[in-house]
PDB file of C-alpha atoms in Angstrom:
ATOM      1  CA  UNK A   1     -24.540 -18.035  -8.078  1.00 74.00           C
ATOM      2  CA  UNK A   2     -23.526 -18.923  -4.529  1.00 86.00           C
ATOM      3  CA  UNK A   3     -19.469 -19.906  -4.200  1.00 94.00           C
ATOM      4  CA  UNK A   4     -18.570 -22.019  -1.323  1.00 96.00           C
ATOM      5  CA  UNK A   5     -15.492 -23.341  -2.438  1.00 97.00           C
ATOM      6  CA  UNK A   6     -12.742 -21.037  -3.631  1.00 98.00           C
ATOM      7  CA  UNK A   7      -9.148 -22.398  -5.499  1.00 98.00           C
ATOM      8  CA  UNK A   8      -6.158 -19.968  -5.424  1.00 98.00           C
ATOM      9  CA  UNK A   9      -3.522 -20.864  -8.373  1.00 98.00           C
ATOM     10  CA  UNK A  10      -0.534 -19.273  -7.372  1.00 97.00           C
ATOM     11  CA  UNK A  11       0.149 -18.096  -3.554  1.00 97.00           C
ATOM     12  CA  UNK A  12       2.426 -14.688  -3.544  1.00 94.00           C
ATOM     13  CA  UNK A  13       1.365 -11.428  -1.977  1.00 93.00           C
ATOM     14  CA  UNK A  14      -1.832 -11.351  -3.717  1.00 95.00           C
ATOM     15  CA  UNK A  15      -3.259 -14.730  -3.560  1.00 96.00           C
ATOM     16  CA  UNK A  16      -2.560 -15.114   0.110  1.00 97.00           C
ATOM     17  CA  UNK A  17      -4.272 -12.178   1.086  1.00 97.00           C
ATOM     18  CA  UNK A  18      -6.988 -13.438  -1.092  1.00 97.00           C
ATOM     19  CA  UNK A  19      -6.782 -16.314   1.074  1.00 97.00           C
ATOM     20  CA  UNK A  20      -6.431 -14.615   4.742  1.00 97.00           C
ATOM     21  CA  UNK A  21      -9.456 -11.847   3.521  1.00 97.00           C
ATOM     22  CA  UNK A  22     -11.632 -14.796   2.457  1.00 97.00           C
ATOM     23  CA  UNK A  23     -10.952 -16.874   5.573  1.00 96.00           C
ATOM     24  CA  UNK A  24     -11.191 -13.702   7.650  1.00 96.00           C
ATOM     25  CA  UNK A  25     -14.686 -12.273   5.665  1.00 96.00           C
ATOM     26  CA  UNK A  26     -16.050 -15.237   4.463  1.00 96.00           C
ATOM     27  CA  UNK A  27     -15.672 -17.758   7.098  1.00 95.00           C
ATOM     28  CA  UNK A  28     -18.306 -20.082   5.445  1.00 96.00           C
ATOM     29  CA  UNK A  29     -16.072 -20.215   2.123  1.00 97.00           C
ATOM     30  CA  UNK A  30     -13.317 -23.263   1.149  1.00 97.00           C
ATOM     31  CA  UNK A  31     -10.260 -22.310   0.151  1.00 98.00           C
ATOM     32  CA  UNK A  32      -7.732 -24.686  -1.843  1.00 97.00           C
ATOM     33  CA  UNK A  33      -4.475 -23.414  -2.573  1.00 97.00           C
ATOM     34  CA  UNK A  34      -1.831 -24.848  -5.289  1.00 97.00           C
ATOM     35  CA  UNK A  35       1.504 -22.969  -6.370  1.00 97.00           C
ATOM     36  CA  UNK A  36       4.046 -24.452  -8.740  1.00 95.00           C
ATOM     37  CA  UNK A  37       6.927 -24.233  -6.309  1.00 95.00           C
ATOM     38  CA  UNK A  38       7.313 -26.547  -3.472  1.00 96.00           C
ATOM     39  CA  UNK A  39       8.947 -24.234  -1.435  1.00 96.00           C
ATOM     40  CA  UNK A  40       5.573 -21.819  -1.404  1.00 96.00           C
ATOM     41  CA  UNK A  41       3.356 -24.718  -1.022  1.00 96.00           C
ATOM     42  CA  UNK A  42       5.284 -25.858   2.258  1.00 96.00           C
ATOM     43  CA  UNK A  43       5.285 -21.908   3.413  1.00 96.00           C
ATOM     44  CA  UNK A  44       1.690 -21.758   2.841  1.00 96.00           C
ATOM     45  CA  UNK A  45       0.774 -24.705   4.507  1.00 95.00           C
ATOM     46  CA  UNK A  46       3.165 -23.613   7.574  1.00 96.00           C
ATOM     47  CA  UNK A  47       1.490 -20.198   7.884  1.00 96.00           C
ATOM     48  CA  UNK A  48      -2.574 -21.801   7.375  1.00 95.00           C
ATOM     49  CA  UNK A  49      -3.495 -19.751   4.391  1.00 94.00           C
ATOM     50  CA  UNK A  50      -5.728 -22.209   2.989  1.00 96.00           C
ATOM     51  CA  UNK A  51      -8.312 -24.816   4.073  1.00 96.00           C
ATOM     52  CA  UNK A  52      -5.954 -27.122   1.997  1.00 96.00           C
ATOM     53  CA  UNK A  53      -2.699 -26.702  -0.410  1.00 97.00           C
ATOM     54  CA  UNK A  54      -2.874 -29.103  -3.104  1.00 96.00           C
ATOM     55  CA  UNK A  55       0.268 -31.077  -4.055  1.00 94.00           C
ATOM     56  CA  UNK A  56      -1.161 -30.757  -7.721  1.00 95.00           C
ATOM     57  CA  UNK A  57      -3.637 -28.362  -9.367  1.00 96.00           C
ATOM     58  CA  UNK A  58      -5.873 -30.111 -10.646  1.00 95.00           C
ATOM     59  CA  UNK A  59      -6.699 -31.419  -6.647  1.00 96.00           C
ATOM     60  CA  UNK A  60      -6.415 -27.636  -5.817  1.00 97.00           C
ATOM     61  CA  UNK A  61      -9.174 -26.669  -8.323  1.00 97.00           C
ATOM     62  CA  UNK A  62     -11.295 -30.000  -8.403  1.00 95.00           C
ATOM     63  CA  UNK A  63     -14.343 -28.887  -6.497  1.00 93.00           C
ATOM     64  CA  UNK A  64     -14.261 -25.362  -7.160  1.00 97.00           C
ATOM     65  CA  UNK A  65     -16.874 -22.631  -7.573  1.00 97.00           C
ATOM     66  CA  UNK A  66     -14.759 -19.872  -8.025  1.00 98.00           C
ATOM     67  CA  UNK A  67     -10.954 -20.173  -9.554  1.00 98.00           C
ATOM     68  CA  UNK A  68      -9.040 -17.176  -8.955  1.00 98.00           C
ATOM     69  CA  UNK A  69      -5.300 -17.273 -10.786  1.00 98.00           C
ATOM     70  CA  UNK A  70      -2.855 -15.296  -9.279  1.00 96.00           C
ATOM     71  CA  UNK A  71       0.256 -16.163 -11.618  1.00 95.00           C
ATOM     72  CA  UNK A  72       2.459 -13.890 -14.005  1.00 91.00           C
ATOM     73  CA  UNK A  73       0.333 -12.778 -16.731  1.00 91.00           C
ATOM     74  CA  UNK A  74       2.867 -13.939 -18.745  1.00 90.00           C
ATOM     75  CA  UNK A  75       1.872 -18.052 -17.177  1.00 92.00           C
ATOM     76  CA  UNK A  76      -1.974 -17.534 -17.411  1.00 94.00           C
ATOM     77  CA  UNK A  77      -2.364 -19.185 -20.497  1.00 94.00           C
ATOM     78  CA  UNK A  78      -0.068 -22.167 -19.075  1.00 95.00           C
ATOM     79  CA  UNK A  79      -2.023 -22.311 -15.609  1.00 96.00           C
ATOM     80  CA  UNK A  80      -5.596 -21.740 -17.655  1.00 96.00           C
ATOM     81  CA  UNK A  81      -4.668 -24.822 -19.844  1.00 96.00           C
ATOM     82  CA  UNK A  82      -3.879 -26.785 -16.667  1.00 96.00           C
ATOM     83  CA  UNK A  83      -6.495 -26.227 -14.579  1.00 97.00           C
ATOM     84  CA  UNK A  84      -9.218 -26.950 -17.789  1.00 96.00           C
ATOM     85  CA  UNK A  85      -9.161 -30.732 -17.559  1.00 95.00           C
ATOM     86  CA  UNK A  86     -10.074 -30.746 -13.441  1.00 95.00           C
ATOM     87  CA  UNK A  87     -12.464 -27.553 -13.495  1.00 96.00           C
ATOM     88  CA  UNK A  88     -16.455 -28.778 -12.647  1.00 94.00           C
ATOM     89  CA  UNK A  89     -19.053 -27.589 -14.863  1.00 93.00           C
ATOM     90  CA  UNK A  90     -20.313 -24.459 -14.399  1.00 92.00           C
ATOM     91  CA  UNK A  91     -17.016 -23.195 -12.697  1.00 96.00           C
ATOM     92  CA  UNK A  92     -15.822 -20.068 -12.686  1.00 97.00           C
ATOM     93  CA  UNK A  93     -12.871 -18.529 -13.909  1.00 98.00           C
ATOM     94  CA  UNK A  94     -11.059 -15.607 -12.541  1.00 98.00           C
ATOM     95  CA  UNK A  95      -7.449 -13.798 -11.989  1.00 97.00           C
ATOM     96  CA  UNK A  96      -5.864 -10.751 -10.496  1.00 96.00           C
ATOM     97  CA  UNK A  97      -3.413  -9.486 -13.546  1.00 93.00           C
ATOM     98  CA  UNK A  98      -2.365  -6.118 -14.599  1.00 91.00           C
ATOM     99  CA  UNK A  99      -2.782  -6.197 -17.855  1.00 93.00           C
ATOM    100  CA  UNK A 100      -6.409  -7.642 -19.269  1.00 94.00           C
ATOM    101  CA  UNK A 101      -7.196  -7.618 -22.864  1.00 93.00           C
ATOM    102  CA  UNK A 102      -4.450  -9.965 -24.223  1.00 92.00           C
ATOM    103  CA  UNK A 103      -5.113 -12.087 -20.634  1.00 92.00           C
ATOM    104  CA  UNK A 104      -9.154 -12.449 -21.130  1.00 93.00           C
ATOM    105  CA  UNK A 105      -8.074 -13.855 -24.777  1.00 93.00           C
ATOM    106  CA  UNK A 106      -6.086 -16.316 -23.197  1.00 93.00           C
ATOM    107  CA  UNK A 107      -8.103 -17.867 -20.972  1.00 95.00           C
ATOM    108  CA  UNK A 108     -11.269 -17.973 -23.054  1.00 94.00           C
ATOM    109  CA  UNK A 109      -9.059 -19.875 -25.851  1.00 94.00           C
ATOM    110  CA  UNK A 110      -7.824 -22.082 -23.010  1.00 95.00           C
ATOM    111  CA  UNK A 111     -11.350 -22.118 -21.429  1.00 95.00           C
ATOM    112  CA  UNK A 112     -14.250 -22.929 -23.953  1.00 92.00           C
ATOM    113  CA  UNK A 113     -17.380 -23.640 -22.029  1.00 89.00           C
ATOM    114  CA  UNK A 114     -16.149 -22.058 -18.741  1.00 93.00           C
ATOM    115  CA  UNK A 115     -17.541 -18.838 -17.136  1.00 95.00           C
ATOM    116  CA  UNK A 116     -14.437 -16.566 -17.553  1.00 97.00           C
ATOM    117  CA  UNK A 117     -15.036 -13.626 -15.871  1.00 97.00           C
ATOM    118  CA  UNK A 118     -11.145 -11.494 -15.392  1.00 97.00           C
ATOM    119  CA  UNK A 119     -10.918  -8.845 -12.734  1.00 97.00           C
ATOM    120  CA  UNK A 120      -7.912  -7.050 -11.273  1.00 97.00           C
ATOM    121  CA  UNK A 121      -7.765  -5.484  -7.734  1.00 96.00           C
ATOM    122  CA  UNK A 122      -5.627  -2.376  -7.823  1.00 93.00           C
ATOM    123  CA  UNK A 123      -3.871  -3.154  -4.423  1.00 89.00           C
ATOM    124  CA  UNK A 124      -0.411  -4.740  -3.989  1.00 81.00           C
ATOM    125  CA  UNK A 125       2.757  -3.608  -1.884  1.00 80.00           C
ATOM    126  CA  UNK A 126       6.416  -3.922  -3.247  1.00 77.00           C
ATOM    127  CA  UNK A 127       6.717  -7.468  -0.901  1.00 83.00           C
ATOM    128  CA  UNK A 128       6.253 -11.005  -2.489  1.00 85.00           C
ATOM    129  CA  UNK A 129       5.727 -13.988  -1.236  1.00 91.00           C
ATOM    130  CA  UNK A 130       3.075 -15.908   1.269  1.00 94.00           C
ATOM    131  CA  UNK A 131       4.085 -13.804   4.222  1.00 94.00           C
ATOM    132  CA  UNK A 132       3.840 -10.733   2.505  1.00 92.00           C
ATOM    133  CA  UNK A 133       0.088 -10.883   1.970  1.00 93.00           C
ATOM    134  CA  UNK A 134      -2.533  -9.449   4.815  1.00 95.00           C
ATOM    135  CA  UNK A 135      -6.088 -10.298   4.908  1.00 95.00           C
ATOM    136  CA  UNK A 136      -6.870  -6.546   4.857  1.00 95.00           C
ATOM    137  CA  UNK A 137      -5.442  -5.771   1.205  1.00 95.00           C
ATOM    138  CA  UNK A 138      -8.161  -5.093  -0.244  1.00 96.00           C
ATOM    139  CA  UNK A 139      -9.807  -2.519   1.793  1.00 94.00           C
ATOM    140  CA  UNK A 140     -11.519   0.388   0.566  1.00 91.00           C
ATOM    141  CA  UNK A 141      -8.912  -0.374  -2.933  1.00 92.00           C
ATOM    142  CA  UNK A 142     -10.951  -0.884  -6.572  1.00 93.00           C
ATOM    143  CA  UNK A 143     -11.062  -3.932  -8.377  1.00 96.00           C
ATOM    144  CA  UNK A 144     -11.916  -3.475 -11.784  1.00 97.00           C
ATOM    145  CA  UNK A 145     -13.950  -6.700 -13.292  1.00 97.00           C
ATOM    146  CA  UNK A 146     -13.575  -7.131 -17.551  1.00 96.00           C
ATOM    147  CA  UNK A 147     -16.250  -9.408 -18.250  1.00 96.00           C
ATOM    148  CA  UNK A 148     -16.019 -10.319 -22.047  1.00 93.00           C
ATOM    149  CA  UNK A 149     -18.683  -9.917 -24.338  1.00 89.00           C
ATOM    150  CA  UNK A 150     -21.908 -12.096 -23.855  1.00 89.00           C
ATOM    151  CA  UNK A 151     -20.216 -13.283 -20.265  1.00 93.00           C
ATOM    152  CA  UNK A 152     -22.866 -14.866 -17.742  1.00 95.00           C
ATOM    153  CA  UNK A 153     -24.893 -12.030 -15.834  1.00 95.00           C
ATOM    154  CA  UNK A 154     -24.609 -14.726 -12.866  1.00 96.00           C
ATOM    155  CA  UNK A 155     -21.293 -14.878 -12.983  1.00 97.00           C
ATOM    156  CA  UNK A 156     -20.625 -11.279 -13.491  1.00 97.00           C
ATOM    157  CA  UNK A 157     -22.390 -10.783 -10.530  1.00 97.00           C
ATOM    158  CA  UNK A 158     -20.763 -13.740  -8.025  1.00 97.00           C
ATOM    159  CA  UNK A 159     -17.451 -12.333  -9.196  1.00 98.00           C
ATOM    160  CA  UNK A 160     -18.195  -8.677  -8.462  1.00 98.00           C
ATOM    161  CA  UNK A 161     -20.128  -9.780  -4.858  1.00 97.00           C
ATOM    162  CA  UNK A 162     -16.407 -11.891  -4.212  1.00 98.00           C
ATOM    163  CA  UNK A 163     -14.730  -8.827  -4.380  1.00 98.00           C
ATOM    164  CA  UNK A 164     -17.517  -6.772  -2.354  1.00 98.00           C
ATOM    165  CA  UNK A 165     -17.321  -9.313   0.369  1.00 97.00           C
ATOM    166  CA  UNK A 166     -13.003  -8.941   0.701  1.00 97.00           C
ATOM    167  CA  UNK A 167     -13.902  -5.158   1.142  1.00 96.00           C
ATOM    168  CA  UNK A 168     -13.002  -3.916  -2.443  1.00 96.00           C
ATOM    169  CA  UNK A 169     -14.688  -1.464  -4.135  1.00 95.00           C
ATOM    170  CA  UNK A 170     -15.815  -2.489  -7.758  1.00 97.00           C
ATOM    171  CA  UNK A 171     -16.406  -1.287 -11.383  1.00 96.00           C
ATOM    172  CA  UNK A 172     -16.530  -3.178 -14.598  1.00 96.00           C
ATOM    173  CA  UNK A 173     -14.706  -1.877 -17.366  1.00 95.00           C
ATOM    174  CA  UNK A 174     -13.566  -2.481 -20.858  1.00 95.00           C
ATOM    175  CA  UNK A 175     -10.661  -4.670 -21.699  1.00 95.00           C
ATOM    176  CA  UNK A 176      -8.877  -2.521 -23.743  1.00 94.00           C
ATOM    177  CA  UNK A 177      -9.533   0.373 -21.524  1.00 95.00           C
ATOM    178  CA  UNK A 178      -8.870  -1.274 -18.331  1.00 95.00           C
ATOM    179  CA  UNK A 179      -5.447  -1.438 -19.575  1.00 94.00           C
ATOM    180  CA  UNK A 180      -4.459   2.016 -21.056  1.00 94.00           C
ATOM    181  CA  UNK A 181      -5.734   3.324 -18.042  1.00 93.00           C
ATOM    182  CA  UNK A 182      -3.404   1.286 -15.639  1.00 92.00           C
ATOM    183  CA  UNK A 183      -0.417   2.171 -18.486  1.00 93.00           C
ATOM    184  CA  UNK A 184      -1.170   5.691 -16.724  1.00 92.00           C
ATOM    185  CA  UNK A 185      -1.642   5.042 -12.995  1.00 87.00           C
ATOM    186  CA  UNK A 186       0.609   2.142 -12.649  1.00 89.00           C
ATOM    187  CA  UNK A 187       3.025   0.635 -15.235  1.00 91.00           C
ATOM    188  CA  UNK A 188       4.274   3.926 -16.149  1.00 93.00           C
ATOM    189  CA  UNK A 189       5.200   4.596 -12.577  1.00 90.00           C
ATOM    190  CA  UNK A 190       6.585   1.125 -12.128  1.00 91.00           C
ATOM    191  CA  UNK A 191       8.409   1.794 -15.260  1.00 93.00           C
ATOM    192  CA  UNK A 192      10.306   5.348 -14.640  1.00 92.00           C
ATOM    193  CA  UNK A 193      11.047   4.090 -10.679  1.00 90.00           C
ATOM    194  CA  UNK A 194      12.764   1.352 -12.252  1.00 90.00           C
ATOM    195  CA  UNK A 195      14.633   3.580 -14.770  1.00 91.00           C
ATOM    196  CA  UNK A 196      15.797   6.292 -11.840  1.00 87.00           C
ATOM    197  CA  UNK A 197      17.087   3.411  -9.677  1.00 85.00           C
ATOM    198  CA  UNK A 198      19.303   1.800 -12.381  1.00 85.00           C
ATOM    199  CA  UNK A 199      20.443   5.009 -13.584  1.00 83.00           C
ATOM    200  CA  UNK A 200      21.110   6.068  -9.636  1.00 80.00           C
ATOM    201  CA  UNK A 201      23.091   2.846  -9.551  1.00 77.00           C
ATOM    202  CA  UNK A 202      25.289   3.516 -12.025  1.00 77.00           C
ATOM    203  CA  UNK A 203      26.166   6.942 -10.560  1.00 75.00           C
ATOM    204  CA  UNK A 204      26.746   5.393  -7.055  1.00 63.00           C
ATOM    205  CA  UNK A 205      29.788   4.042  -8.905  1.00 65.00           C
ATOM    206  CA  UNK A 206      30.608   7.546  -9.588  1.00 62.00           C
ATOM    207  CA  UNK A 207      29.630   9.042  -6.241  1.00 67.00           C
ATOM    208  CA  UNK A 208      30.978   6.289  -3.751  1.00 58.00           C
ATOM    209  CA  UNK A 209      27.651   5.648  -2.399  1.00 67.00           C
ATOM    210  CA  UNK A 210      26.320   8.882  -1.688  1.00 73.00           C
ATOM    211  CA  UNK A 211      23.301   8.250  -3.693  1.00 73.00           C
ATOM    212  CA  UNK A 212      22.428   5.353  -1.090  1.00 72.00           C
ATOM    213  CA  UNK A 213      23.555   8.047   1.799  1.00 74.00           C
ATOM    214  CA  UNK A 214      21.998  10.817   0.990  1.00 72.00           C
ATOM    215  CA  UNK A 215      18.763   9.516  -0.286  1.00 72.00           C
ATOM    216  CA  UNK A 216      15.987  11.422  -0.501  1.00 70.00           C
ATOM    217  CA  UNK A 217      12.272  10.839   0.454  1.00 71.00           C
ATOM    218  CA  UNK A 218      11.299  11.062  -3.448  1.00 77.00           C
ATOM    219  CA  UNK A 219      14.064   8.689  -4.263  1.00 81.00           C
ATOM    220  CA  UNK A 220      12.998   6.432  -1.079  1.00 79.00           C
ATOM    221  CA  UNK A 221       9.808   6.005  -2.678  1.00 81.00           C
ATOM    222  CA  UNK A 222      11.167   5.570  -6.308  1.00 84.00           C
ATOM    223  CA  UNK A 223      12.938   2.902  -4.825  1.00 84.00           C
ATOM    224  CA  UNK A 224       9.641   1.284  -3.255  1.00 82.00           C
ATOM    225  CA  UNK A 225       8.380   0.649  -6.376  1.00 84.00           C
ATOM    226  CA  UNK A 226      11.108  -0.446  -7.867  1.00 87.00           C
ATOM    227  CA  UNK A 227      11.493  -3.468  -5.142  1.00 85.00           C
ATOM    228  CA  UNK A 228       8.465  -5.113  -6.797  1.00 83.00           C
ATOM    229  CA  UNK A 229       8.330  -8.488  -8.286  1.00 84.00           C
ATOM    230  CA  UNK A 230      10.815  -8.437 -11.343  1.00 88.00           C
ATOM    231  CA  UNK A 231       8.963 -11.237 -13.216  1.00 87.00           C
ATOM    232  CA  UNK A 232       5.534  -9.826 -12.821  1.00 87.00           C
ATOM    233  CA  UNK A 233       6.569  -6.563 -13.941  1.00 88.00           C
ATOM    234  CA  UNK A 234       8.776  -7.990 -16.545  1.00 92.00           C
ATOM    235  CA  UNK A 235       5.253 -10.204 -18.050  1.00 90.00           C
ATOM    236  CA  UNK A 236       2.723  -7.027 -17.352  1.00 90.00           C
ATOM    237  CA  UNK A 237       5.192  -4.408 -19.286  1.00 93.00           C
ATOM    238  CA  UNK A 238       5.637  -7.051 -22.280  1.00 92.00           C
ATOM    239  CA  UNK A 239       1.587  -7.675 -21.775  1.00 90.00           C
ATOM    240  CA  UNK A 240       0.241  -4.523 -22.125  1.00 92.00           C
ATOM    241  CA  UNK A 241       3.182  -3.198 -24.147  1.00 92.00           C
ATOM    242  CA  UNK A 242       1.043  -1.168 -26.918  1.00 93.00           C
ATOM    243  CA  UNK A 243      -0.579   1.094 -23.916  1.00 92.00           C
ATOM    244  CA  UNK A 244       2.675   1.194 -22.281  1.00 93.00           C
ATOM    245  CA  UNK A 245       4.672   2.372 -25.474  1.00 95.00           C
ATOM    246  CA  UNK A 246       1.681   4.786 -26.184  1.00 94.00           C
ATOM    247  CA  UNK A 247       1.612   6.417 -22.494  1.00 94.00           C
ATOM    248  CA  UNK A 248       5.381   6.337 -22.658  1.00 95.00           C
ATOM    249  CA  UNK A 249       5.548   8.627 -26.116  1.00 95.00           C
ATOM    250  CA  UNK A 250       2.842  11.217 -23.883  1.00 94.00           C
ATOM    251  CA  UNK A 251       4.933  11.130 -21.250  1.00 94.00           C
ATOM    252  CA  UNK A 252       8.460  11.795 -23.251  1.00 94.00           C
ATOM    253  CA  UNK A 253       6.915  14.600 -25.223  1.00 95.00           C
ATOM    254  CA  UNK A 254       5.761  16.307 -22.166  1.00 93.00           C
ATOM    255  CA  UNK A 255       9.490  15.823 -20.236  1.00 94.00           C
ATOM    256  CA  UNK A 256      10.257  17.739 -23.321  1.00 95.00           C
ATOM    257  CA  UNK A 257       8.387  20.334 -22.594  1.00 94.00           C
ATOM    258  CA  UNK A 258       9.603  21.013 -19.013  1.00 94.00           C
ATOM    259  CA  UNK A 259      13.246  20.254 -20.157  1.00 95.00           C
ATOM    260  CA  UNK A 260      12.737  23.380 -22.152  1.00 96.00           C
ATOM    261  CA  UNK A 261      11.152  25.632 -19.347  1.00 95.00           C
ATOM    262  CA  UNK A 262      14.492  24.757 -16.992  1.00 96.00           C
ATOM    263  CA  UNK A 263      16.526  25.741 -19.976  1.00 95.00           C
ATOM    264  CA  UNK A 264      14.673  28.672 -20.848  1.00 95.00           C
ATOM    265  CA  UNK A 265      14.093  29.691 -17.236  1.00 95.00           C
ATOM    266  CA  UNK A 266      10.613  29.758 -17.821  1.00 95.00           C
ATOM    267  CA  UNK A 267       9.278  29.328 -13.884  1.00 95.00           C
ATOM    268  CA  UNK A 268       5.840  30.312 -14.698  1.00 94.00           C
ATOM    269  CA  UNK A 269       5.540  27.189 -17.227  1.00 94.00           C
ATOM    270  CA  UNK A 270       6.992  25.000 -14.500  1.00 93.00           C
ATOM    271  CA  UNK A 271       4.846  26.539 -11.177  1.00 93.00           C
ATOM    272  CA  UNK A 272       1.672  25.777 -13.641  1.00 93.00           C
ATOM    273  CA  UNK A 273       2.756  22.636 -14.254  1.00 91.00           C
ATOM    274  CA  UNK A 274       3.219  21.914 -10.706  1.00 91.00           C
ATOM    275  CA  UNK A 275       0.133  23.043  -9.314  1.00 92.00           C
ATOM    276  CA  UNK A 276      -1.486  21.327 -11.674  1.00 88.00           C
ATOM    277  CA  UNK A 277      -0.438  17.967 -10.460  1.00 87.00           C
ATOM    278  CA  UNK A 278       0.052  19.075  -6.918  1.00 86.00           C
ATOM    279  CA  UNK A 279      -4.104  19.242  -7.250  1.00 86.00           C
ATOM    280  CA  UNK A 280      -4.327  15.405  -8.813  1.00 82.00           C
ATOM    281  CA  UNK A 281      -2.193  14.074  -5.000  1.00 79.00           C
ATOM    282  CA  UNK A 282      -4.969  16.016  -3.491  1.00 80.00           C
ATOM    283  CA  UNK A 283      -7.653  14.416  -5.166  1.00 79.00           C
ATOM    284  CA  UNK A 284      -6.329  10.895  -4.954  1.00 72.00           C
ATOM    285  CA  UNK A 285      -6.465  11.714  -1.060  1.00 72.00           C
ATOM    286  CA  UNK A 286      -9.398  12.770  -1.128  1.00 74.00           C
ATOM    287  CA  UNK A 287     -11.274   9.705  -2.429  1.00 73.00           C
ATOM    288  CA  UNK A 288      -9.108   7.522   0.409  1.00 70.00           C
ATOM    289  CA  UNK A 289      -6.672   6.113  -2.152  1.00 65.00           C
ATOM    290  CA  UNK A 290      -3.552   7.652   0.217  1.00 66.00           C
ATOM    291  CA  UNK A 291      -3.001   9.126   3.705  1.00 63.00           C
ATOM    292  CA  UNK A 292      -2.125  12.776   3.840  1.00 66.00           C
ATOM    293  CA  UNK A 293       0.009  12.318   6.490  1.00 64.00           C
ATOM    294  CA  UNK A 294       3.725  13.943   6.153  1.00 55.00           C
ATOM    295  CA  UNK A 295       6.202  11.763   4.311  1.00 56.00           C
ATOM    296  CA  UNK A 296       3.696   9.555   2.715  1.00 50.00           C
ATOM    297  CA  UNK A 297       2.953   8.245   5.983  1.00 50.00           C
ATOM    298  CA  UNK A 298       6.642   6.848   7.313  1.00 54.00           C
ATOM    299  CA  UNK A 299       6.875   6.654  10.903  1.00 53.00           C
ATOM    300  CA  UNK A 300      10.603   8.008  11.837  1.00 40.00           C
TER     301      UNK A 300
END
């Protein structure tokens, strides 16, 4: 299938890089833009992310061969049900969310007769907004296509060749285990940085700010993550909350476990335990998912 016109739903960090790669990549490509608030849609248009920005979606999404939506997971089924009236035949359907089994059920409930094909590019930064986003997001990152059961090989195919073309590397992948996975590598993360912060906040109280003073580069980063966008992470944790829970009980039993080497003074348990994971950071640089420079890369 050959896409020549492209409609963003939703213009935040993701979907304007979406926008900038696919103007900067794919200079042959339309891109429509729509987001609910006015505010974005006047910040969008200022900064040229899109060919046009729609004062309503259905405008936004009216001649489109591809439809990416790059809401909340928590709004998909809201912004699938919106865009269904306007969509042309043989249009497909896309997103970028976090969490993909209970999303995919959404839109094909909202979306009989479309091509619904959900995918999810592991990129992002802890910014939101239009501004935030930068056309080279994607670069060298995976995006991990879900394809339901019995979904168009075309499709499939346009879909995974969208993502090629932004520079993302691409796998498909099970629903279900598209989203246990990412419990693992990214909303357990998400979860504990958000966890450390708060409970850091409440001992600044205690400390007269010398958590904030004397911060850390560990805490630094813990509190990275934690800047992220409190409604997506609020809609991706409720999402995918059975992986989440599941990952969560794993990860309490093994906190356990190295509660009770400190205690014990057990520092070969612990030095195994470190080196094990100390080889996992090494690995992830390896494959070009991080830089190895010192301090995670922070200029000083």
């Amino acid at each position: 299938m050959t896409i020549g016109r492209v409609a963003i739903v939703g213009l935040g960090l993701i979907g304007s890089s979406i926008a900038r790669a696919v103007k900067a990549r794919m200079p042959d490509v339309a891109v429509s833009g729509y987001d609910a608030s006015a505010a974005v849609r006047r910040e969008a248009g200022a900064l040229g992310l899109c060919d046009m920005i729609a004062d309503g979606v259905d405008a936004a999404v009216a001649d489109a061969d591809l439809v990416i939506l790059a809401v909340p997971v928590g709004r998909m089924a809201d912004a699938a049900a919106a865009i269904a009236p306007a969509l042309k035949s043989g249009a497909i359907v896309s997103d970028v969310g976090s969490s993909k089994a209970g999303v995919a059920a959404a839109l094909v409930k909202a979306l009989p007769g479309h091509a619904v094909i959900p995918a999810h590019p592991v990129a992002g930064t802890e910014n939101s907004g239009p501004a935030a986003g930068f056309a080279s997001l994607f670069d060298g990152r995976w995006c991990i296509v879900t394809p339901p059961p019995n979904a168009p090989r075309d499709a499939v195919a346009a879909v995974m060749s969208f993502w090629q073309a932004l520079g993302a590397r691409v796998e498909t992948m099970d629903a279900a285990h598209h989203d246990m996975v990412l419990a693992v590598t990214s909303h357990l993360p998400h979860l504990i940085a958000y966890t450390i912060v708060g409970t850091a906040s409440e001992l600044e109280e205690v400390t007269e700010s010398e958590v904030i003073k004397y911060s850390a580069g560990g805490f630094r980063d813990f509190t990275r993550i934690a800047a992220s966008d409190p409604v997506m992470w609020r809609d991706v944790f409720l999402a995918n909350k059975d992986a989440v829970l599941a990952t969560l009980q794993r990860f309490n039993e093994d906190l356990t476990v190295l509660q009770q080497a400190i205690r014990r003074g057990d520092g070969a348990r612990l030095e195994d335990w470190f080196t094990r994971t100390r080889a996992i950071r090494r690995s992830i640089i390896e494959q070009g998912q991080d830089d190895a420079a010192p301090d995670f890369g922070r200029k000083h």
